[in-house]
């Protein structure tokens, strides 16, 4: 049984995990966790890519010092989607990657749709309309001077992989989120690249999850203490793709909610759904591990709650989230709900007033007490999850018997209970660290520690990790997946 290191960066936090996997055994140990988020500079929102790199190196160093870490076989990197770094011909980073929540893409999609109708674009790339998709970021980028100096574009996980190993490529699950890839093949589409107004040479070749990309740079080995034999493996580098690998479902009749800063809600299919109804419902077709299609809708997720907590913390100090959720659970049902996907909730900053205004505009009394605001946000999120599940089933014809809620949201019992009630289906909560587990599973299979299909990998998760099932009536059933 070998050791594998998962670098897992979400939009609000990052972690480095050490995992071991073998038939009948799957273990994960967190060795480093750190904050992540946007950094505003002169009115523009960026990612602190160099700071993240330092944290990744620190985490890999700690991984090397854990039991078995000095003999680690592989490393894999997953992050959020759509954002990228630009490199010179010599491989130097130009500027710092812009954050998808930056305002530069406002109105850009509408300008693109004047050239190519939105539904025709959907038929080519299969993606729901999100104003910050990479293709729109690049149109905005072309109006600035940096793009003209670039020789290569690397999505964030591929950028970190390049700094680790020197390999420049594009992993398929993240490439599928850019709007530049053909939904049927998963490879770059020349007409979409032309639409973005970029040189095709900027985009590196696409590779599949499970590809062994090579050894690590000598300076990385020296700084971290990892062995020279360690190899970088492409995992599902879009964090949702890795999370779906670790959904502990017993068969294909499941929906998933990968819930963290965002909530990704959908089903797993063999082929994309590109109907006019799917376009109208704003569903996306992203690639998963082993060529599967993650047919889903992006829901705003826990971002709104996170921003409310940050707003309260700025004036009152750190908030006790478990206590707030417990208080929210006692707020009577039937209170205000809002459209959690309203564009007003996308930018960072004070959020409570936005929630209150949305409630009033929907004809409700605005929530005032903290517990009422939390209940409104969580109830609204659960209802959005339920709508997305119902739409995914209706549009794809893929029936489901249970909803698997993985990621940080699995800790939120109120969210799980309300989601089960709204869906009318049992919600199986956990594992919390599904993304890191999926990352490790793909590494372990690439190395030969595991064999088999996605279903075999999911069976291993199911057999080794506890979950909690919430019945549709809102009661907790107990441990174990359905």
Short mmCIF file of N, CA, C and O in Angstrom, two decimals, residues 248-297:
data_model
loop_
_atom_site.label_atom_id
_atom_site.label_comp_id
_atom_site.label_asym_id
_atom_site.label_seq_id
_atom_site.Cartn_x
_atom_site.Cartn_y
_atom_site.Cartn_z
N UNK A 248 -20.35 7.99 -2.29
CA UNK A 248 -20.44 6.57 -1.93
C UNK A 248 -21.76 5.92 -2.35
O UNK A 248 -22.43 5.25 -1.55
N UNK A 249 -22.14 6.08 -3.60
CA UNK A 249 -23.41 5.55 -4.09
C UNK A 249 -23.31 4.05 -4.36
O UNK A 249 -22.25 3.54 -4.73
N UNK A 250 -24.43 3.36 -4.19
CA UNK A 250 -24.47 1.92 -4.44
C UNK A 250 -24.73 1.58 -5.90
O UNK A 250 -24.40 0.49 -6.36
N UNK A 251 -25.37 2.49 -6.64
CA UNK A 251 -25.64 2.27 -8.06
C UNK A 251 -25.72 3.63 -8.73
O UNK A 251 -25.40 4.66 -8.13
N UNK A 252 -26.16 3.62 -9.98
CA UNK A 252 -26.15 4.87 -10.74
C UNK A 252 -27.35 5.76 -10.45
O UNK A 252 -27.40 6.90 -10.92
N UNK A 253 -28.31 5.30 -9.64
CA UNK A 253 -29.53 6.06 -9.41
C UNK A 253 -29.33 7.04 -8.24
O UNK A 253 -29.95 6.93 -7.20
N UNK A 254 -28.45 8.00 -8.46
CA UNK A 254 -28.18 8.99 -7.42
C UNK A 254 -28.02 10.37 -8.03
O UNK A 254 -27.60 10.52 -9.18
N UNK A 255 -28.35 11.36 -7.24
CA UNK A 255 -27.99 12.74 -7.52
C UNK A 255 -26.94 13.14 -6.50
O UNK A 255 -26.81 12.52 -5.44
N UNK A 256 -26.18 14.17 -6.81
CA UNK A 256 -25.15 14.62 -5.87
C UNK A 256 -25.26 16.12 -5.68
O UNK A 256 -25.70 16.86 -6.55
N UNK A 257 -24.86 16.55 -4.50
CA UNK A 257 -24.67 17.96 -4.18
C UNK A 257 -23.27 18.07 -3.60
O UNK A 257 -23.02 17.58 -2.49
N UNK A 258 -22.35 18.63 -4.35
CA UNK A 258 -21.00 18.90 -3.84
C UNK A 258 -21.05 20.30 -3.27
O UNK A 258 -21.05 21.29 -4.01
N UNK A 259 -21.12 20.40 -1.96
CA UNK A 259 -21.48 21.65 -1.32
C UNK A 259 -20.33 22.22 -0.50
O UNK A 259 -19.92 21.64 0.50
N UNK A 260 -19.83 23.36 -0.96
CA UNK A 260 -18.86 24.15 -0.23
C UNK A 260 -19.21 25.60 -0.49
O UNK A 260 -20.35 26.01 -0.32
N UNK A 261 -18.22 26.39 -0.90
CA UNK A 261 -18.51 27.77 -1.28
C UNK A 261 -19.58 27.81 -2.37
O UNK A 261 -20.47 28.66 -2.37
N UNK A 262 -19.49 26.87 -3.31
CA UNK A 262 -20.53 26.66 -4.32
C UNK A 262 -21.26 25.36 -4.02
O UNK A 262 -20.73 24.47 -3.35
N UNK A 263 -22.47 25.25 -4.56
CA UNK A 263 -23.19 23.99 -4.52
C UNK A 263 -23.36 23.49 -5.95
O UNK A 263 -24.01 24.15 -6.77
N UNK A 264 -22.73 22.37 -6.27
CA UNK A 264 -22.83 21.78 -7.61
C UNK A 264 -23.80 20.62 -7.53
O UNK A 264 -23.54 19.63 -6.83
N UNK A 265 -24.92 20.72 -8.22
CA UNK A 265 -26.05 19.81 -8.03
C UNK A 265 -26.40 19.15 -9.35
O UNK A 265 -26.69 19.84 -10.34
N UNK A 266 -26.35 17.81 -9.38
CA UNK A 266 -26.69 17.16 -10.63
C UNK A 266 -26.63 15.65 -10.57
O UNK A 266 -26.71 15.05 -9.49
N UNK A 267 -26.50 15.06 -11.74
CA UNK A 267 -26.43 13.61 -11.89
C UNK A 267 -25.24 13.29 -12.79
O UNK A 267 -24.69 14.15 -13.47
N UNK A 268 -24.86 12.02 -12.79
CA UNK A 268 -23.75 11.57 -13.64
C UNK A 268 -24.32 10.80 -14.82
O UNK A 268 -25.13 9.89 -14.65
N UNK A 269 -23.87 11.17 -16.03
CA UNK A 269 -24.39 10.59 -17.26
C UNK A 269 -23.25 10.07 -18.13
O UNK A 269 -22.08 10.39 -17.91
N UNK A 270 -23.63 9.33 -19.15
CA UNK A 270 -22.66 8.86 -20.14
C UNK A 270 -22.53 9.82 -21.31
O UNK A 270 -21.48 9.89 -21.95
N UNK A 271 -23.58 10.59 -21.59
CA UNK A 271 -23.59 11.52 -22.72
C UNK A 271 -24.17 12.86 -22.28
O UNK A 271 -25.00 12.92 -21.38
N UNK A 272 -23.76 13.95 -22.93
CA UNK A 272 -24.30 15.27 -22.57
C UNK A 272 -25.75 15.42 -22.97
O UNK A 272 -26.25 14.74 -23.87
N UNK A 273 -26.42 16.34 -22.32
CA UNK A 273 -27.80 16.72 -22.66
C UNK A 273 -27.75 18.14 -23.21
O UNK A 273 -27.40 19.08 -22.49
N UNK A 274 -28.10 18.31 -24.47
CA UNK A 274 -27.93 19.60 -25.15
C UNK A 274 -29.24 20.12 -25.72
O UNK A 274 -29.25 20.93 -26.64
N UNK A 275 -30.35 19.69 -25.16
CA UNK A 275 -31.66 20.08 -25.67
C UNK A 275 -31.95 21.55 -25.39
O UNK A 275 -31.31 22.19 -24.54
N UNK A 276 -32.95 22.07 -26.09
CA UNK A 276 -33.37 23.44 -25.85
C UNK A 276 -33.88 23.60 -24.42
O UNK A 276 -33.66 24.64 -23.79
N UNK A 277 -34.53 22.56 -23.90
CA UNK A 277 -35.02 22.61 -22.53
C UNK A 277 -33.87 22.69 -21.54
O UNK A 277 -33.93 23.41 -20.54
N UNK A 278 -32.80 21.95 -21.81
CA UNK A 278 -31.63 21.97 -20.94
C UNK A 278 -30.96 23.35 -20.96
O UNK A 278 -30.54 23.88 -19.93
N UNK A 279 -30.89 23.94 -22.14
CA UNK A 279 -30.34 25.29 -22.27
C UNK A 279 -31.17 26.29 -21.47
O UNK A 279 -30.63 27.11 -20.71
N UNK A 280 -32.48 26.21 -21.62
CA UNK A 280 -33.36 27.14 -20.93
C UNK A 280 -33.25 26.98 -19.42
O UNK A 280 -33.29 27.96 -18.66
N UNK A 281 -33.06 25.74 -18.96
CA UNK A 281 -32.94 25.47 -17.52
C UNK A 281 -31.55 25.81 -16.99
O UNK A 281 -31.32 25.71 -15.79
N UNK A 282 -30.64 26.19 -17.87
CA UNK A 282 -29.30 26.64 -17.48
C UNK A 282 -28.51 25.52 -16.79
O UNK A 282 -27.89 25.73 -15.75
N UNK A 283 -28.54 24.33 -17.41
CA UNK A 283 -27.75 23.21 -16.91
C UNK A 283 -26.46 23.09 -17.69
O UNK A 283 -26.38 23.44 -18.87
N UNK A 284 -25.45 22.57 -17.03
CA UNK A 284 -24.13 22.46 -17.63
C UNK A 284 -23.73 21.01 -17.82
O UNK A 284 -24.17 20.13 -17.08
N UNK A 285 -22.89 20.77 -18.82
CA UNK A 285 -22.34 19.44 -19.11
C UNK A 285 -20.82 19.53 -18.98
O UNK A 285 -20.14 20.01 -19.89
N UNK A 286 -20.30 19.11 -17.85
CA UNK A 286 -18.86 19.13 -17.62
C UNK A 286 -18.34 17.70 -17.57
O UNK A 286 -19.06 16.78 -17.20
N UNK A 287 -17.08 17.55 -17.93
CA UNK A 287 -16.52 16.21 -17.98
C UNK A 287 -16.12 15.76 -16.59
O UNK A 287 -15.67 16.54 -15.75
N UNK A 288 -16.29 14.46 -16.37
CA UNK A 288 -15.86 13.85 -15.13
C UNK A 288 -14.77 12.83 -15.39
O UNK A 288 -14.29 12.66 -16.52
N UNK A 289 -14.35 12.16 -14.35
CA UNK A 289 -13.35 11.11 -14.46
C UNK A 289 -13.93 9.95 -15.26
O UNK A 289 -15.12 9.65 -15.20
N UNK A 290 -13.08 9.30 -16.03
CA UNK A 290 -13.45 8.17 -16.90
C UNK A 290 -14.46 8.58 -17.97
O UNK A 290 -15.28 7.77 -18.41
N UNK A 291 -14.40 9.85 -18.40
CA UNK A 291 -15.22 10.30 -19.51
C UNK A 291 -16.68 10.49 -19.18
O UNK A 291 -17.49 10.72 -20.09
N UNK A 292 -17.05 10.39 -17.91
CA UNK A 292 -18.45 10.62 -17.54
C UNK A 292 -18.80 12.10 -17.72
O UNK A 292 -17.92 12.96 -17.76
N UNK A 293 -20.08 12.38 -17.79
CA UNK A 293 -20.58 13.75 -17.88
C UNK A 293 -21.20 14.14 -16.55
O UNK A 293 -22.09 13.44 -16.03
N UNK A 294 -20.73 15.23 -15.99
CA UNK A 294 -21.34 15.79 -14.78
C UNK A 294 -22.40 16.79 -15.26
O UNK A 294 -22.09 17.92 -15.62
N UNK A 295 -23.62 16.31 -15.25
CA UNK A 295 -24.74 17.14 -15.70
C UNK A 295 -25.30 17.85 -14.48
O UNK A 295 -25.90 17.21 -13.60
N UNK A 296 -25.09 19.16 -14.40
CA UNK A 296 -25.35 19.83 -13.13
C UNK A 296 -25.70 21.30 -13.33
O UNK A 296 -25.55 21.85 -14.41
N UNK A 297 -26.12 21.88 -12.22
CA UNK A 297 -26.32 23.33 -12.17
C UNK A 297 -25.48 23.88 -11.01
O UNK A 297 -25.46 23.30 -9.92
#
